[in-house]
Backbone as JSON, one array per atom type, in Angstrom:
{
  "sequence": "MNNIIEIKDFLAPELDVYARLTEVQLLNREFPEKGLFIAESPKVIERALDAGYEPVSCLMEKKHIDGERRDILKRIGDVPVYTAEFEILTALTGFKLTRGMLCAMKRKKLPSVEEICKNKTRIVILDRVMNPTNVGAIIRSAAALGMDAVLLTEGSSDPLYRRAARVSMGTVFQIDWTFLCGDRLDRIKNLGFKTVAMALKDDSLSIADPRILREERLAIIMGTEGDGLSDETIEGCDYTVKIPMYHGVDSLNVAAASAVAFYQLGNQQKL",
  "N": [[0.76, -1.26, -0.01], [0.51, 2.24, -0.79], [2.17, 5.12, 0.65], [0.69, 7.69, 1.05], [0.89, 11.2, 1.12], [-0.42, 14.16, 1.79], [0.41, 17.48, 0.87], [0.9, 19.96, 3.23], [2.66, 21.88, 4.46], [4.88, 23.91, 3.07], [7.39, 24.18, 3.76], [8.42, 21.89, 4.73], [11.09, 19.67, 5.63], [11.36, 17.38, 4.19], [10.64, 17.77, 1.81], [12.58, 19.4, 0.58], [14.3, 18.17, -1.34], [12.89, 18.35, -3.75], [12.21, 20.99, -3.85], [14.18, 22.93, -2.92], [16.89, 22.09, -2.97], [19.8, 22.15, -4.91], [20.94, 20.88, -8.09], [23.61, 20.05, -8.0], [23.75, 19.9, -5.21], [22.2, 17.61, -4.67], [23.76, 15.8, -6.07], [25.8, 15.36, -4.34], [28.91, 15.56, -4.1], [30.85, 15.15, -2.15], [30.0, 13.06, -0.66], [29.34, 10.78, -2.53], [28.05, 8.4, -2.49], [25.73, 8.75, -1.13], [24.24, 10.25, -2.78], [21.48, 11.63, -4.78], [19.09, 11.82, -7.41], [16.65, 13.44, -9.47], [13.93, 12.11, -11.22], [12.04, 12.87, -13.88], [8.7, 12.73, -15.05], [6.54, 10.11, -15.97], [7.66, 8.19, -18.02], [10.37, 8.51, -17.77], [10.69, 7.79, -14.99], [9.81, 5.16, -15.0], [11.72, 3.87, -16.63], [14.06, 4.26, -15.1], [13.33, 2.81, -12.87], [13.07, 0.18, -14.15], [15.76, -0.03, -14.55], [16.71, -0.64, -12.17], [17.18, 1.51, -10.22], [16.62, 2.79, -7.05], [13.78, 4.22, -5.49], [13.14, 6.95, -3.54], [11.2, 8.87, -2.72], [8.12, 10.29, -3.96], [6.67, 12.92, -5.85], [3.73, 14.24, -6.78], [0.78, 15.33, -8.8], [-2.33, 15.28, -7.39], [-4.59, 14.38, -8.8], [-3.73, 12.31, -10.19], [-3.29, 9.99, -8.65], [-5.25, 7.99, -8.44], [-5.31, 7.55, -11.04], [-3.78, 7.36, -14.1], [-1.16, 6.91, -13.37], [-1.1, 4.78, -11.7], [0.19, 2.36, -12.01], [2.88, 2.9, -11.62], [2.95, 3.72, -9.0], [2.31, 1.13, -7.83], [4.65, -0.12, -8.13], [6.63, 1.18, -6.72], [5.99, 0.93, -4.1], [5.87, 1.38, -0.61], [7.2, 3.78, -0.26], [7.34, 7.45, 0.67], [4.82, 9.3, -0.87], [4.28, 12.34, -1.92], [1.69, 14.72, -2.38], [-0.49, 17.06, -4.07], [-2.65, 19.7, -5.41], [-2.28, 20.68, -8.8], [-1.55, 23.6, -9.03], [-0.39, 24.17, -6.57], [1.81, 22.39, -6.46], [3.31, 23.5, -8.64], [3.84, 26.07, -7.55], [5.43, 25.28, -5.34], [7.73, 23.95, -6.54], [8.5, 25.61, -8.47], [8.5, 25.2, -11.21], [6.32, 23.8, -13.93], [5.25, 20.62, -13.33], [6.26, 17.89, -15.36], [3.96, 16.04, -17.01], [3.02, 15.61, -14.48], [4.52, 14.21, -12.48], [7.26, 13.38, -10.22], [10.1, 11.88, -9.16], [12.3, 11.09, -6.47], [15.27, 9.49, -6.48], [17.91, 7.1, -5.53], [21.25, 7.31, -6.32], [23.57, 5.25, -8.04], [26.66, 3.58, -7.79], [29.14, 4.61, -10.03], [30.35, 2.76, -12.81], [33.7, 1.78, -13.84], [35.76, 3.07, -16.39], [37.05, 1.09, -17.79], [35.33, -1.08, -17.25], [33.1, -0.21, -18.62], [33.86, -0.11, -21.21], [34.49, -2.67, -21.96], [34.25, -5.24, -24.39], [32.84, -3.45, -26.14], [32.35, -1.74, -29.16], [31.62, 0.69, -30.32], [31.83, 3.73, -29.17], [31.06, 6.82, -27.4], [32.66, 10.08, -26.67], [31.97, 12.61, -24.56], [33.29, 15.73, -24.61], [33.32, 18.09, -22.24], [30.78, 18.94, -22.64], [28.4, 20.89, -21.71], [25.82, 21.73, -21.58], [22.87, 20.61, -20.06], [20.6, 19.97, -21.6], [21.54, 19.18, -24.15], [23.28, 17.12, -23.53], [21.37, 15.26, -22.79], [19.86, 14.94, -25.16], [21.97, 13.84, -26.94], [22.54, 11.49, -25.66], [20.19, 10.18, -26.06], [20.27, 9.95, -28.86], [22.61, 8.47, -29.18], [21.71, 5.99, -27.87], [19.78, 5.24, -29.61], [21.03, 4.92, -32.05], [22.94, 3.01, -32.51], [25.24, 3.24, -30.93], [27.38, 1.92, -28.24], [28.03, 2.87, -25.65], [28.48, 5.88, -23.45], [31.08, 8.16, -22.64], [31.86, 10.75, -20.29], [33.68, 13.76, -20.16], [35.32, 15.56, -17.4], [33.63, 18.43, -16.37], [31.45, 18.17, -18.08], [27.93, 18.07, -18.26], [25.91, 16.24, -15.8], [24.46, 13.25, -16.64], [22.26, 12.45, -15.04], [21.03, 14.77, -14.24], [17.99, 16.41, -13.82], [16.92, 17.79, -16.16], [18.49, 16.62, -18.13], [18.12, 13.85, -18.04], [15.32, 13.9, -18.51], [15.07, 14.98, -21.16], [16.41, 12.94, -22.61], [14.64, 11.08, -22.61], [14.54, 9.03, -20.75], [16.57, 7.19, -21.72], [19.04, 7.56, -20.5], [19.13, 5.44, -18.76], [19.35, 3.26, -20.23], [21.5, 2.9, -21.71], [25.03, 2.3, -21.34], [27.1, 4.38, -19.41], [29.65, 6.54, -18.02], [31.94, 8.72, -16.29], [34.99, 10.11, -17.62], [38.17, 10.57, -16.82], [41.42, 12.15, -16.17], [44.29, 11.21, -18.24], [42.86, 11.14, -21.13], [42.75, 10.41, -23.95], [44.86, 8.62, -24.31], [44.31, 6.68, -22.54], [41.9, 5.57, -23.65], [42.82, 4.75, -26.15], [44.49, 2.75, -25.32], [42.78, 0.95, -24.75], [42.22, -0.23, -27.08], [40.65, 1.32, -29.09], [40.24, 3.36, -31.91], [40.4, 6.77, -32.31], [38.11, 9.29, -33.02], [37.81, 12.56, -34.0], [35.36, 14.95, -34.16], [35.25, 17.58, -35.9], [35.25, 20.82, -37.54], [37.35, 21.0, -39.71], [39.69, 21.98, -42.36], [41.32, 19.96, -43.3], [40.03, 17.67, -42.76], [38.66, 14.29, -42.83], [36.04, 12.98, -44.73], [32.91, 12.15, -43.48], [31.75, 9.85, -44.36], [34.02, 8.31, -45.06], [35.51, 5.26, -46.08], [37.5, 4.23, -44.67], [37.31, 4.85, -42.03], [34.83, 3.57, -41.32], [35.53, 1.02, -41.63], [36.99, 0.41, -39.31], [37.27, -1.62, -36.52], [36.88, -0.97, -33.73], [35.76, 2.09, -32.49], [36.01, 5.35, -30.99], [34.2, 8.08, -30.73], [34.43, 11.47, -30.72], [32.95, 14.24, -29.18], [32.83, 17.74, -29.05], [32.64, 20.6, -26.89], [29.95, 22.96, -26.58], [29.97, 25.75, -28.86], [32.82, 26.34, -28.75], [33.94, 23.92, -29.53], [36.06, 20.98, -29.9], [39.65, 21.07, -28.43], [42.42, 22.23, -29.89], [44.6, 20.53, -29.26], [43.2, 18.07, -28.41], [42.18, 17.29, -30.99], [44.51, 17.06, -32.56], [45.57, 14.8, -31.21], [43.9, 12.74, -31.95], [43.2, 9.85, -33.96], [41.76, 10.25, -36.18], [40.2, 12.89, -37.9], [37.22, 14.13, -38.49], [34.46, 15.49, -40.42], [31.32, 16.92, -40.92], [29.73, 17.68, -43.86], [28.78, 20.89, -44.85], [26.14, 23.11, -45.96], [24.81, 25.98, -47.95], [26.13, 28.03, -46.67], [25.89, 27.6, -44.01], [27.74, 27.28, -40.94], [28.08, 25.33, -38.89], [26.6, 22.68, -36.95], [24.4, 22.36, -34.16], [25.65, 20.69, -31.36], [24.15, 18.59, -30.5], [22.43, 17.73, -32.68], [24.6, 17.28, -34.5], [25.67, 15.13, -33.49], [23.78, 13.1, -33.81], [23.71, 12.73, -36.62], [26.56, 11.83, -36.94], [26.39, 9.36, -35.37], [24.65, 7.89, -36.64], [25.91, 7.51, -39.17], [28.38, 6.45, -38.31], [28.01, 4.33, -36.66], [27.25, 1.24, -35.09], [26.8, -0.68, -37.72], [25.54, -3.24, -38.16], [23.44, -3.13, -36.29], [21.74, -1.34, -36.97]],
  "CA": [[0.01, 0.03, 0.08], [1.33, 3.38, -0.94], [2.23, 6.03, 1.82], [0.22, 8.99, 0.37], [1.01, 12.35, 2.19], [-0.85, 15.49, 1.31], [1.31, 18.7, 1.37], [0.35, 21.1, 3.93], [3.74, 22.65, 4.81], [5.92, 24.06, 2.02], [8.76, 24.24, 4.36], [8.74, 20.51, 5.32], [12.29, 19.29, 5.18], [11.36, 16.12, 3.29], [10.44, 18.4, 0.29], [13.82, 20.05, 0.11], [14.82, 17.44, -2.45], [12.25, 18.91, -4.8], [11.91, 22.55, -3.94], [15.24, 23.8, -2.47], [18.09, 21.59, -3.11], [20.29, 22.17, -6.28], [21.4, 19.57, -8.78], [24.81, 19.83, -7.39], [23.7, 19.34, -3.89], [21.69, 16.3, -4.89], [24.76, 14.89, -6.56], [26.78, 15.15, -3.27], [30.2, 15.14, -4.58], [31.68, 14.74, -0.9], [29.52, 11.65, -0.36], [28.62, 10.31, -3.63], [27.26, 7.05, -2.19], [24.52, 9.47, -0.64], [23.66, 11.14, -3.84], [20.17, 11.46, -5.31], [18.61, 12.53, -8.59], [15.17, 13.52, -9.63], [13.43, 11.51, -12.45], [10.97, 13.76, -14.09], [7.79, 12.17, -16.01], [6.31, 8.7, -15.79], [8.44, 7.38, -18.83], [11.73, 8.42, -17.24], [10.63, 6.97, -13.71], [9.55, 3.83, -15.33], [12.92, 3.39, -17.14], [14.87, 4.14, -13.94], [12.87, 1.5, -12.16], [13.59, -0.95, -14.8], [17.23, -0.31, -14.59], [17.12, -1.03, -10.68], [17.26, 2.53, -9.35], [15.87, 2.67, -5.8], [13.12, 5.36, -5.3], [13.09, 7.58, -2.1], [10.01, 9.57, -2.49], [7.6, 10.88, -5.25], [5.79, 14.05, -5.88], [2.79, 14.11, -7.89], [-0.56, 15.75, -8.85], [-3.39, 14.58, -6.58], [-5.52, 13.69, -9.79], [-3.02, 10.94, -10.81], [-3.18, 8.94, -7.53], [-6.13, 6.96, -8.93], [-5.28, 7.62, -12.5], [-2.9, 6.56, -15.21], [0.25, 6.64, -12.72], [-1.19, 3.67, -10.63], [1.2, 1.13, -12.23], [4.02, 3.36, -11.0], [2.74, 3.59, -7.52], [2.3, -0.22, -7.36], [6.11, -0.47, -8.2], [7.46, 1.98, -5.59], [5.64, 0.44, -2.64], [5.47, 2.19, 0.51], [8.0, 4.99, -0.18], [6.33, 8.55, 0.66], [4.27, 9.85, -2.19], [3.81, 13.73, -1.61], [0.64, 14.99, -3.33], [-1.25, 18.24, -3.94], [-3.06, 20.17, -6.67], [-1.22, 21.24, -9.82], [-1.15, 24.89, -8.75], [0.26, 24.08, -5.35], [3.07, 21.8, -6.85], [4.05, 24.55, -9.3], [4.45, 27.09, -6.56], [6.51, 24.56, -4.45], [8.9, 23.51, -7.23], [8.96, 26.65, -9.31], [8.23, 24.86, -12.55], [5.32, 22.94, -14.03], [5.78, 19.18, -13.46], [6.1, 17.24, -16.63], [3.08, 14.95, -16.93], [2.53, 15.51, -13.14], [5.14, 13.34, -11.48], [8.52, 13.53, -10.07], [10.49, 10.81, -8.33], [13.58, 11.22, -6.07], [15.98, 8.3, -6.43], [19.28, 6.95, -5.18], [22.31, 7.1, -7.36], [24.43, 3.99, -7.99], [27.99, 3.7, -8.01], [29.45, 4.49, -11.38], [31.31, 1.74, -13.33], [34.86, 2.28, -14.41], [35.83, 3.25, -17.73], [37.33, -0.14, -18.37], [34.18, -1.83, -17.19], [32.21, 0.35, -19.5], [34.35, -0.34, -22.53], [34.7, -4.05, -22.24], [33.53, -5.85, -25.34], [32.17, -2.48, -26.82], [32.89, -1.48, -30.44], [31.42, 2.07, -30.64], [31.64, 4.55, -27.95], [31.02, 8.22, -27.5], [33.26, 10.69, -25.57], [31.55, 14.15, -24.62], [34.27, 16.52, -24.01], [32.91, 19.37, -21.67], [29.43, 19.29, -23.16], [27.88, 21.54, -20.45], [24.32, 21.94, -21.45], [22.09, 19.24, -19.96], [19.68, 19.6, -22.79], [22.4, 18.63, -25.22], [23.88, 15.85, -23.08], [20.22, 14.28, -22.94], [19.56, 14.64, -26.53], [22.99, 13.2, -27.49], [22.4, 10.15, -25.15], [19.18, 9.63, -26.73], [20.7, 9.56, -30.25], [23.63, 7.24, -28.93], [21.2, 4.81, -27.6], [18.93, 4.87, -30.78], [21.64, 4.94, -33.46], [24.02, 2.23, -32.56], [26.38, 3.46, -29.96], [27.39, 1.01, -27.14], [28.38, 3.5, -24.41], [28.98, 7.26, -23.5], [31.88, 8.6, -21.57], [31.77, 12.27, -20.24], [34.81, 14.31, -19.33], [35.01, 16.58, -16.3], [32.98, 19.7, -16.9], [30.27, 17.98, -18.85], [26.67, 18.09, -17.52], [25.67, 14.92, -15.5], [23.37, 12.8, -17.47], [21.17, 12.27, -14.26], [20.44, 15.94, -13.97], [16.66, 16.36, -14.05], [16.59, 18.12, -17.46], [19.23, 15.73, -19.08], [17.29, 12.71, -18.07], [14.03, 13.99, -19.15], [15.2, 15.07, -22.54], [16.79, 11.66, -23.03], [13.37, 10.13, -22.56], [14.94, 7.94, -20.03], [17.63, 6.34, -22.25], [20.21, 7.42, -19.64], [19.09, 4.17, -18.01], [19.2, 2.08, -21.1], [22.9, 2.79, -22.51], [26.08, 2.37, -20.35], [27.94, 5.67, -19.34], [30.4, 6.96, -16.89], [32.84, 9.89, -16.38], [36.38, 9.68, -18.04], [39.08, 11.46, -16.03], [42.83, 11.84, -16.56], [44.68, 11.2, -19.7], [41.84, 10.66, -21.76], [42.97, 9.66, -25.29], [45.85, 7.47, -24.18], [43.44, 5.61, -21.87], [40.98, 4.93, -24.6], [43.64, 4.0, -27.18], [45.01, 1.54, -24.74], [41.64, -0.12, -24.67], [41.93, -0.78, -28.4], [39.83, 2.05, -29.78], [40.61, 4.32, -32.79], [39.66, 7.95, -31.97], [37.6, 10.06, -34.1], [37.52, 13.93, -33.46], [34.4, 15.55, -34.8], [35.64, 18.98, -36.02], [35.32, 21.5, -38.87], [38.84, 21.37, -40.0], [39.77, 21.8, -43.83], [41.94, 18.69, -43.71], [39.3, 16.62, -42.12], [38.01, 13.32, -43.79], [34.52, 12.84, -44.96], [32.22, 11.14, -42.42], [31.6, 8.54, -44.99], [35.3, 7.59, -45.59], [35.47, 3.82, -45.81], [38.56, 3.77, -43.76], [36.68, 4.84, -40.67], [33.8, 2.68, -41.28], [36.11, -0.32, -41.54], [37.59, 0.21, -38.01], [36.45, -2.39, -35.61], [36.5, -0.1, -32.5], [35.78, 3.5, -32.65], [35.46, 6.3, -30.02], [33.71, 9.28, -31.47], [34.61, 12.43, -29.72], [32.27, 15.62, -29.47], [33.26, 18.9, -28.29], [31.8, 21.51, -26.09], [29.17, 23.93, -27.43], [30.59, 26.93, -29.25], [34.34, 26.28, -29.0], [34.28, 22.53, -30.08], [37.24, 20.17, -29.31], [40.63, 21.84, -28.43], [43.41, 21.72, -30.99], [45.31, 19.42, -28.6], [42.57, 16.8, -28.64], [42.21, 17.01, -32.38], [45.82, 16.38, -33.03], [45.79, 13.56, -30.56], [43.09, 11.66, -32.43], [43.56, 9.06, -35.05], [41.04, 10.61, -37.39], [39.49, 13.92, -37.72], [35.99, 13.89, -39.36], [33.61, 16.73, -40.46], [29.89, 16.77, -41.66], [29.68, 18.78, -44.92], [27.73, 21.93, -44.66], [25.72, 23.75, -47.37], [24.08, 27.18, -47.94], [26.69, 28.91, -45.77], [25.94, 27.08, -42.59], [28.99, 26.91, -40.49], [28.04, 24.1, -38.04], [25.33, 22.12, -36.4], [24.36, 22.08, -32.78], [26.29, 19.4, -30.95], [23.18, 17.47, -30.52], [22.24, 17.51, -34.19], [25.77, 16.62, -35.19], [25.93, 13.68, -32.93], [22.84, 12.19, -34.57], [24.44, 12.5, -37.89], [27.63, 10.98, -36.73], [26.16, 8.12, -34.78], [23.96, 7.13, -37.84], [26.91, 7.07, -40.25], [29.6, 5.56, -37.77], [27.39, 3.44, -35.48], [27.24, -0.33, -35.39], [25.69, -0.84, -38.75], [24.74, -4.37, -37.94], [22.42, -2.95, -35.25], [20.73, -0.45, -37.55]],
  "C": [[0.92, 1.15, -0.03], [1.05, 4.38, 0.28], [1.81, 7.5, 1.16], [0.28, 10.09, 1.48], [0.56, 13.57, 1.49], [0.04, 16.71, 1.98], [0.55, 19.58, 2.11], [1.46, 22.12, 4.51], [4.62, 22.71, 3.85], [7.28, 23.89, 2.57], [9.23, 22.81, 5.04], [10.18, 20.19, 4.74], [12.41, 18.14, 4.12], [10.99, 16.61, 1.95], [11.54, 19.09, -0.21], [14.26, 19.56, -1.24], [14.14, 17.96, -3.82], [12.16, 20.24, -5.09], [13.1, 23.43, -3.6], [16.73, 23.31, -2.68], [18.63, 21.75, -4.62], [20.73, 20.83, -6.83], [22.77, 19.17, -8.21], [24.69, 19.42, -5.99], [23.06, 18.08, -3.82], [22.79, 15.37, -5.25], [25.71, 14.48, -5.36], [28.11, 14.6, -3.58], [31.13, 14.72, -3.36], [31.28, 13.32, -0.54], [28.73, 11.04, -1.5], [27.63, 9.1, -3.54], [25.74, 7.56, -1.62], [23.84, 10.29, -1.67], [22.42, 10.63, -4.35], [20.1, 12.17, -6.73], [17.23, 12.51, -8.63], [14.83, 12.96, -11.17], [12.2, 12.24, -12.72], [9.98, 12.92, -15.27], [7.74, 10.76, -15.79], [7.36, 7.94, -16.67], [9.65, 7.26, -18.25], [11.72, 7.72, -15.88], [10.53, 5.46, -14.03], [10.93, 3.11, -15.8], [14.02, 3.31, -16.09], [14.41, 3.02, -13.14], [13.22, 0.36, -12.89], [14.98, -1.22, -14.79], [17.73, -0.55, -12.98], [17.25, 0.11, -9.79], [16.18, 2.52, -8.15], [15.05, 4.04, -5.43], [13.12, 5.64, -3.88], [11.9, 8.07, -1.74], [9.48, 10.0, -3.93], [6.9, 12.08, -4.78], [4.91, 14.21, -7.06], [1.44, 14.9, -7.67], [-1.53, 14.82, -8.07], [-4.26, 13.72, -7.67], [-5.04, 12.5, -10.18], [-2.94, 9.88, -9.87], [-3.97, 7.85, -8.01], [-6.29, 6.83, -10.32], [-4.43, 6.6, -13.14], [-1.48, 6.4, -14.51], [-0.04, 5.41, -11.73], [-0.14, 2.67, -10.76], [2.54, 1.57, -11.6], [4.09, 3.24, -9.44], [2.74, 2.17, -6.99], [3.8, -0.67, -7.3], [6.88, 0.07, -7.19], [7.07, 1.62, -4.17], [5.2, 1.34, -1.79], [6.4, 3.44, 0.75], [6.95, 6.26, -0.03], [6.02, 9.14, -0.64], [3.65, 11.32, -1.7], [2.74, 14.18, -2.79], [-0.04, 16.42, -2.95], [-1.7, 18.61, -5.16], [-1.92, 20.75, -7.52], [-0.69, 22.58, -9.36], [-0.12, 25.03, -7.55], [1.79, 23.54, -5.61], [3.89, 22.83, -7.71], [4.68, 25.58, -8.49], [5.49, 26.5, -5.73], [7.77, 24.43, -5.32], [9.38, 24.64, -8.2], [8.83, 26.46, -10.77], [6.9, 24.03, -12.67], [5.85, 21.52, -14.15], [5.29, 18.56, -14.84], [5.21, 16.02, -16.36], [2.82, 14.65, -15.4], [3.23, 14.72, -12.21], [6.63, 13.43, -11.42], [8.98, 12.33, -9.11], [11.98, 10.93, -7.79], [14.14, 9.79, -5.82], [17.39, 8.32, -6.0], [20.15, 6.8, -6.35], [23.06, 5.83, -7.12], [25.83, 4.4, -8.2], [28.33, 3.66, -9.43], [30.49, 3.5, -11.8], [32.64, 2.45, -13.71], [34.96, 2.32, -15.89], [36.06, 1.84, -18.53], [36.16, -1.19, -18.28], [33.17, -1.56, -18.25], [32.57, -0.17, -20.94], [34.62, -1.84, -22.98], [33.55, -4.49, -23.26], [32.58, -4.89, -26.11], [32.88, -2.29, -28.12], [32.81, 0.04, -30.88], [30.97, 2.86, -29.43], [31.61, 6.14, -28.25], [31.83, 8.86, -26.36], [32.71, 12.19, -25.7], [32.53, 14.94, -23.91], [33.73, 17.99, -23.63], [31.76, 19.89, -22.32], [28.68, 19.75, -21.86], [26.47, 21.67, -20.32], [23.6, 20.71, -21.25], [21.0, 18.82, -21.0], [20.33, 18.75, -23.81], [22.97, 17.22, -24.83], [22.49, 14.78, -23.13], [19.89, 13.83, -24.3], [20.68, 13.66, -27.22], [22.88, 11.67, -26.96], [21.36, 9.47, -25.8], [19.55, 9.07, -28.06], [21.65, 8.39, -30.08], [22.71, 6.02, -28.67], [20.34, 4.39, -28.8], [19.74, 4.46, -32.05], [23.02, 4.01, -33.3], [25.27, 2.3, -31.59], [26.18, 2.44, -28.68], [27.45, 1.77, -25.87], [28.76, 5.05, -24.56], [29.85, 7.48, -22.26], [31.79, 10.19, -21.65], [33.01, 12.65, -19.47], [34.34, 15.23, -18.26], [34.56, 17.85, -17.01], [31.84, 19.59, -17.79], [29.04, 17.87, -17.74], [26.47, 16.59, -16.98], [24.44, 14.39, -16.09], [22.21, 12.51, -16.52], [20.48, 13.67, -13.8], [19.1, 15.82, -14.54], [16.38, 16.56, -15.72], [17.26, 17.07, -18.47], [18.54, 14.38, -19.26], [15.96, 12.7, -18.72], [14.21, 14.23, -20.68], [15.57, 13.86, -23.22], [15.74, 10.69, -23.1], [13.83, 8.84, -21.78], [15.96, 7.0, -20.54], [18.84, 6.52, -21.51], [20.22, 6.11, -18.94], [19.03, 2.92, -18.84], [20.71, 1.88, -21.99], [23.87, 3.09, -21.17], [26.77, 3.78, -20.33], [28.64, 5.79, -17.97], [31.33, 8.37, -17.21], [34.34, 9.32, -16.63], [37.22, 10.89, -17.57], [40.5, 11.1, -16.57], [43.23, 11.99, -17.83], [43.72, 10.43, -20.59], [42.07, 9.81, -23.0], [43.92, 8.55, -25.17], [45.07, 6.4, -23.49], [42.5, 4.85, -22.78], [41.79, 4.22, -25.73], [44.18, 2.78, -26.56], [43.98, 0.5, -24.5], [41.49, -0.63, -25.91], [41.01, 0.13, -29.39], [40.7, 3.04, -30.63], [39.82, 5.49, -32.38], [39.33, 8.82, -32.96], [37.21, 11.41, -33.52], [36.52, 14.41, -34.38], [34.72, 17.07, -34.87], [35.67, 19.51, -37.45], [36.67, 22.0, -39.25], [38.98, 21.13, -41.63], [40.39, 20.45, -44.17], [41.45, 17.54, -43.12], [38.84, 15.58, -43.24], [36.64, 13.51, -43.75], [33.99, 11.78, -43.84], [31.87, 9.9, -43.15], [32.89, 7.83, -45.6], [35.36, 6.14, -45.11], [36.54, 3.36, -44.83], [38.11, 3.78, -42.33], [35.67, 3.84, -40.57], [34.21, 1.25, -41.14], [36.79, -0.72, -40.07], [36.65, -0.6, -37.13], [35.94, -1.77, -34.36], [36.63, 1.31, -32.7], [35.39, 4.33, -31.46], [35.32, 7.63, -30.66], [33.71, 10.33, -30.36], [34.0, 13.85, -30.13], [32.6, 16.59, -28.67], [32.19, 19.88, -27.68], [31.11, 22.56, -27.03], [29.92, 25.14, -27.72], [32.07, 26.61, -29.69], [34.62, 24.83, -29.58], [35.41, 21.85, -29.27], [38.46, 21.24, -29.24], [41.57, 21.25, -29.52], [44.18, 20.61, -30.48], [44.66, 18.05, -28.75], [42.45, 16.41, -29.97], [43.48, 16.26, -32.85], [46.16, 15.16, -32.31], [45.04, 12.38, -31.08], [43.56, 11.05, -33.75], [42.98, 9.76, -36.38], [40.35, 12.06, -36.88], [38.26, 14.18, -38.73], [35.13, 15.16, -39.29], [32.31, 16.4, -41.2], [29.98, 17.95, -42.71], [28.53, 19.67, -44.54], [27.46, 22.6, -45.86], [25.24, 25.09, -46.89], [24.73, 28.04, -46.81], [26.6, 28.67, -44.42], [27.31, 26.77, -42.08], [29.14, 25.73, -39.5], [26.61, 23.78, -37.72], [25.52, 22.19, -34.92], [24.95, 20.81, -32.61], [25.34, 18.23, -30.98], [22.82, 16.92, -31.76], [23.39, 16.82, -34.71], [25.99, 15.28, -34.78], [25.0, 12.68, -33.63], [23.3, 11.8, -35.9], [25.54, 11.46, -37.75], [27.32, 9.65, -36.34], [25.5, 7.28, -35.87], [24.91, 6.63, -38.79], [27.97, 6.17, -39.51], [29.33, 4.62, -36.82], [27.68, 1.98, -35.98], [26.2, -0.58, -36.5], [24.91, -2.08, -38.72], [23.5, -4.29, -37.11], [21.24, -2.02, -35.98], [19.89, -0.97, -38.76]]
}
């Protein structure tokens, strides 16, 4: 049976996770084993539950308790479910709830890069991609278009940030990912991957170059919004590849470029 609690006090400490704690505070870098994240929308919550994430509490519109969210409520058992009318929840959280439901969940220990890359043939490296919307969109494309895993360098937005997970449509729980620190290129090359820098350079190869497509293991590296990849990173990669542009357009948004790259360079046998 669910533990339904109607909100009567906006300042109740158990609501801090939804109303007053920042994403960074939820992440809890000092004690990552105590970190939380917010899953927003039924689709994202369901996929997080499918992936074995443990719910701590829920926040939802009152009208959904006996409505279409009943299946989720059955799955989360007796964790607290805080509820109120839509207007009250909007005032509490400062934004409109996506399809009327949020769920606070415990983070898991992230796997190592070596664990993630084992038996993988196509991986993505996001180098300081800071916008959570872009991170979520890239992960969704990676999951859909034949990538096996996503690695994120320090400075990239966390895939479990509320907006990133929501934009990904919950695919952050369906594809392997972790953070990549230290000497990134050498570490990946030592695992047997050829590295592909996505960059608008005149001496770049075409994204359709057969030499790249024949590589057994590829790591596709996407750069930060605006500046792209550093010259040092580009020079350290085995290949530099660009997507041809027309009509005077100088570049694509990194999320749009990722979809093109993943479709062309992904595991063709999966597509």
